[in-house]
């Protein structure tokens, strides 16, 4: 009885080992991530999810705004290697523009807001392949977007982790010098450290 139990255990271990080999991804399946899309919001043909948003919303983006966004995506370099890429896109939002008022998952974003978009293939071919160099054309493309500028307002991230929204441009007539390394600054903030 003990001998047959040992043989059964060995067969189980061998079977489990074979399953691992069967679950290896093929070349076509690599880079495809199954994600639960139930917490995404549908905007036209595009799904989006807010990953991070400032507590106080500066903006949000509206028709006619000049907006700069940093977009992260998987792309292909000229030599054919696939890498994670980043591209800053400056555009006007609104009807007849690259980014429309509605339907792109980008309208109404706050300064500094970070969203993940799921772009279907037909939208990818019609729009994003034209504006994002090297982007891969797959069934559903994931694109991460952060708004860094809305009109004259700008968003800044520092190596220290400090996030700062500059809501008005600094007028040179009111500023005799800029901050340089070694200066001590007084900063007001809300939150915990």
Tab-separated table of C-alpha atoms in Angstrom:
chain	number	residue	atom	x	y	z
A	1	UNK	CA	0.000	0.000	0.000
A	2	UNK	CA	2.817	2.361	0.898
A	3	UNK	CA	4.615	1.609	-2.372
A	4	UNK	CA	1.560	2.430	-4.522
A	5	UNK	CA	1.055	5.697	-2.614
A	6	UNK	CA	4.642	6.671	-3.357
A	7	UNK	CA	4.192	5.898	-7.062
A	8	UNK	CA	0.987	8.000	-7.142
A	9	UNK	CA	2.822	10.893	-5.479
A	10	UNK	CA	5.641	10.634	-8.041
A	11	UNK	CA	3.127	10.652	-10.908
A	12	UNK	CA	1.461	13.742	-9.432
A	13	UNK	CA	4.791	15.574	-9.208
A	14	UNK	CA	5.712	14.609	-12.790
A	15	UNK	CA	2.273	15.697	-14.071
A	16	UNK	CA	2.517	19.064	-12.314
A	17	UNK	CA	5.983	19.565	-13.786
A	18	UNK	CA	4.637	18.958	-17.295
A	19	UNK	CA	1.883	21.556	-16.822
A	20	UNK	CA	4.434	24.287	-16.142
A	21	UNK	CA	6.025	23.587	-19.509
A	22	UNK	CA	2.593	23.713	-21.226
A	23	UNK	CA	1.865	27.149	-19.699
A	24	UNK	CA	4.872	28.875	-21.250
A	25	UNK	CA	3.849	31.819	-23.401
A	26	UNK	CA	4.240	31.659	-27.136
A	27	UNK	CA	5.994	34.510	-28.926
A	28	UNK	CA	2.589	35.966	-29.927
A	29	UNK	CA	1.297	35.879	-26.320
A	30	UNK	CA	4.249	37.629	-24.679
A	31	UNK	CA	3.404	41.106	-23.411
A	32	UNK	CA	-0.330	40.379	-23.231
A	33	UNK	CA	-1.576	40.970	-19.701
A	34	UNK	CA	-5.001	39.799	-18.629
A	35	UNK	CA	-6.541	42.546	-16.506
A	36	UNK	CA	-9.954	42.921	-14.929
A	37	UNK	CA	-11.537	45.764	-16.906
A	38	UNK	CA	-14.622	46.056	-14.685
A	39	UNK	CA	-13.188	49.074	-12.840
A	40	UNK	CA	-12.484	50.970	-16.085
A	41	UNK	CA	-14.792	53.678	-17.465
A	42	UNK	CA	-15.910	53.618	-21.096
A	43	UNK	CA	-15.387	56.892	-23.014
A	44	UNK	CA	-16.322	56.385	-26.667
A	45	UNK	CA	-14.309	53.340	-27.778
A	46	UNK	CA	-11.602	53.844	-25.138
A	47	UNK	CA	-11.572	52.437	-21.606
A	48	UNK	CA	-9.755	54.363	-18.876
A	49	UNK	CA	-8.934	54.092	-15.200
A	50	UNK	CA	-7.558	56.865	-12.980
A	51	UNK	CA	-4.360	55.623	-11.323
A	52	UNK	CA	-3.628	58.792	-9.334
A	53	UNK	CA	-5.252	62.200	-9.034
A	54	UNK	CA	-4.264	65.209	-6.910
A	55	UNK	CA	-6.484	65.957	-3.924
A	56	UNK	CA	-7.251	69.430	-5.294
A	57	UNK	CA	-7.948	69.322	-9.028
A	58	UNK	CA	-6.248	72.110	-10.982
A	59	UNK	CA	-7.959	72.267	-14.352
A	60	UNK	CA	-9.597	70.000	-15.401
A	61	UNK	CA	-8.899	69.878	-19.137
A	62	UNK	CA	-11.629	71.501	-21.211
A	63	UNK	CA	-12.391	72.450	-24.826
A	64	UNK	CA	-9.768	74.767	-26.276
A	65	UNK	CA	-7.094	74.029	-23.647
A	66	UNK	CA	-3.478	73.659	-24.706
A	67	UNK	CA	-2.351	70.479	-22.966
A	68	UNK	CA	0.944	68.631	-22.612
A	69	UNK	CA	0.764	64.959	-21.674
A	70	UNK	CA	3.501	62.419	-21.053
A	71	UNK	CA	2.484	59.074	-22.558
A	72	UNK	CA	4.163	55.777	-21.675
A	73	UNK	CA	3.699	52.730	-23.888
A	74	UNK	CA	5.449	49.715	-25.390
A	75	UNK	CA	7.004	50.531	-28.720
A	76	UNK	CA	9.524	49.379	-31.270
A	77	UNK	CA	12.827	51.129	-31.850
A	78	UNK	CA	14.290	51.528	-35.352
A	79	UNK	CA	16.465	48.429	-34.825
A	80	UNK	CA	13.318	46.343	-34.139
A	81	UNK	CA	13.734	45.877	-30.384
A	82	UNK	CA	10.595	46.331	-28.266
A	83	UNK	CA	10.994	48.663	-25.288
A	84	UNK	CA	8.937	50.816	-22.961
A	85	UNK	CA	8.786	54.271	-24.518
A	86	UNK	CA	7.802	57.737	-23.325
A	87	UNK	CA	6.574	60.582	-25.514
A	88	UNK	CA	5.467	64.096	-24.575
A	89	UNK	CA	2.515	65.237	-26.669
A	90	UNK	CA	1.441	68.879	-26.765
A	91	UNK	CA	-1.942	69.464	-28.360
A	92	UNK	CA	-5.147	71.443	-28.151
A	93	UNK	CA	-8.229	69.658	-26.813
A	94	UNK	CA	-11.500	69.960	-28.655
A	95	UNK	CA	-13.504	69.197	-31.730
A	96	UNK	CA	-11.354	68.656	-34.813
A	97	UNK	CA	-8.175	68.311	-32.722
A	98	UNK	CA	-5.927	65.295	-32.081
A	99	UNK	CA	-7.570	64.863	-28.660
A	100	UNK	CA	-11.316	65.396	-28.886
A	101	UNK	CA	-13.545	66.662	-26.112
A	102	UNK	CA	-15.026	63.238	-25.499
A	103	UNK	CA	-14.268	59.693	-26.588
A	104	UNK	CA	-10.507	59.550	-25.986
A	105	UNK	CA	-10.426	58.942	-22.216
A	106	UNK	CA	-8.433	62.155	-21.721
A	107	UNK	CA	-11.063	64.883	-21.376
A	108	UNK	CA	-11.579	66.290	-17.874
A	109	UNK	CA	-8.163	65.250	-16.525
A	110	UNK	CA	-6.635	67.277	-13.688
A	111	UNK	CA	-3.142	68.723	-13.729
A	112	UNK	CA	-0.864	65.872	-12.581
A	113	UNK	CA	-3.543	63.181	-12.996
A	114	UNK	CA	-2.331	59.777	-14.157
A	115	UNK	CA	-4.634	57.461	-16.172
A	116	UNK	CA	-4.291	54.101	-17.871
A	117	UNK	CA	-6.097	53.823	-21.204
A	118	UNK	CA	-7.063	50.655	-23.037
A	119	UNK	CA	-7.062	51.533	-26.735
A	120	UNK	CA	-8.800	49.114	-29.154
A	121	UNK	CA	-6.930	48.234	-32.337
A	122	UNK	CA	-9.118	50.254	-34.759
A	123	UNK	CA	-8.627	53.444	-32.678
A	124	UNK	CA	-4.908	52.696	-32.398
A	125	UNK	CA	-4.528	52.511	-36.173
A	126	UNK	CA	-6.613	55.614	-36.880
A	127	UNK	CA	-5.149	57.964	-34.288
A	128	UNK	CA	-2.385	56.901	-31.928
A	129	UNK	CA	-0.050	55.339	-34.514
A	130	UNK	CA	0.139	58.810	-36.082
A	131	UNK	CA	1.016	60.667	-32.864
A	132	UNK	CA	3.101	58.145	-30.870
A	133	UNK	CA	6.319	57.086	-32.595
A	134	UNK	CA	6.965	53.339	-32.643
A	135	UNK	CA	3.845	52.285	-30.707
A	136	UNK	CA	2.991	48.603	-31.115
A	137	UNK	CA	-0.259	47.724	-32.860
A	138	UNK	CA	-1.960	45.013	-30.796
A	139	UNK	CA	-5.546	43.959	-30.078
A	140	UNK	CA	-5.760	46.191	-26.981
A	141	UNK	CA	-2.946	48.617	-26.292
A	142	UNK	CA	-2.315	49.934	-22.783
A	143	UNK	CA	-1.220	53.538	-22.601
A	144	UNK	CA	-0.381	55.444	-19.409
A	145	UNK	CA	-0.947	59.194	-19.546
A	146	UNK	CA	-0.019	62.002	-17.154
A	147	UNK	CA	-1.087	65.627	-17.705
A	148	UNK	CA	1.936	67.889	-17.108
A	149	UNK	CA	0.613	71.189	-18.474
A	150	UNK	CA	-2.783	72.822	-19.000
A	151	UNK	CA	-2.497	76.245	-20.634
A	152	UNK	CA	-0.132	78.181	-18.289
A	153	UNK	CA	-0.387	75.734	-15.354
A	154	UNK	CA	2.385	73.142	-15.040
A	155	UNK	CA	3.061	69.993	-12.997
A	156	UNK	CA	6.500	69.149	-11.657
A	157	UNK	CA	7.925	65.973	-10.103
A	158	UNK	CA	11.238	66.129	-8.299
A	159	UNK	CA	13.715	63.346	-7.498
A	160	UNK	CA	12.955	63.849	-3.798
A	161	UNK	CA	9.355	62.782	-4.450
A	162	UNK	CA	7.958	66.301	-4.132
A	163	UNK	CA	5.024	66.996	-6.464
A	164	UNK	CA	4.279	70.619	-7.295
A	165	UNK	CA	1.604	72.351	-9.339
A	166	UNK	CA	2.528	75.802	-10.616
A	167	UNK	CA	-0.845	77.438	-11.205
A	168	UNK	CA	0.439	80.757	-12.579
A	169	UNK	CA	3.553	81.545	-14.569
A	170	UNK	CA	6.189	83.588	-12.773
A	171	UNK	CA	6.427	87.075	-14.258
A	172	UNK	CA	10.080	88.049	-14.711
A	173	UNK	CA	9.364	91.671	-13.690
A	174	UNK	CA	8.315	90.414	-10.225
A	175	UNK	CA	11.121	87.913	-9.849
A	176	UNK	CA	14.633	89.309	-9.650
A	177	UNK	CA	16.286	85.875	-9.412
A	178	UNK	CA	15.422	82.198	-9.574
A	179	UNK	CA	16.011	79.455	-7.032
A	180	UNK	CA	19.459	77.882	-7.228
A	181	UNK	CA	21.078	74.889	-5.539
A	182	UNK	CA	21.693	75.614	-1.844
A	183	UNK	CA	18.699	77.955	-1.378
A	184	UNK	CA	16.355	77.290	1.540
A	185	UNK	CA	12.661	77.376	0.674
A	186	UNK	CA	9.560	77.642	2.825
A	187	UNK	CA	6.875	75.311	1.489
A	188	UNK	CA	3.268	74.935	2.567
A	189	UNK	CA	1.725	71.523	2.123
A	190	UNK	CA	-1.226	69.414	3.163
A	191	UNK	CA	-0.801	65.789	4.088
A	192	UNK	CA	1.427	63.575	6.119
A	193	UNK	CA	5.081	62.751	5.836
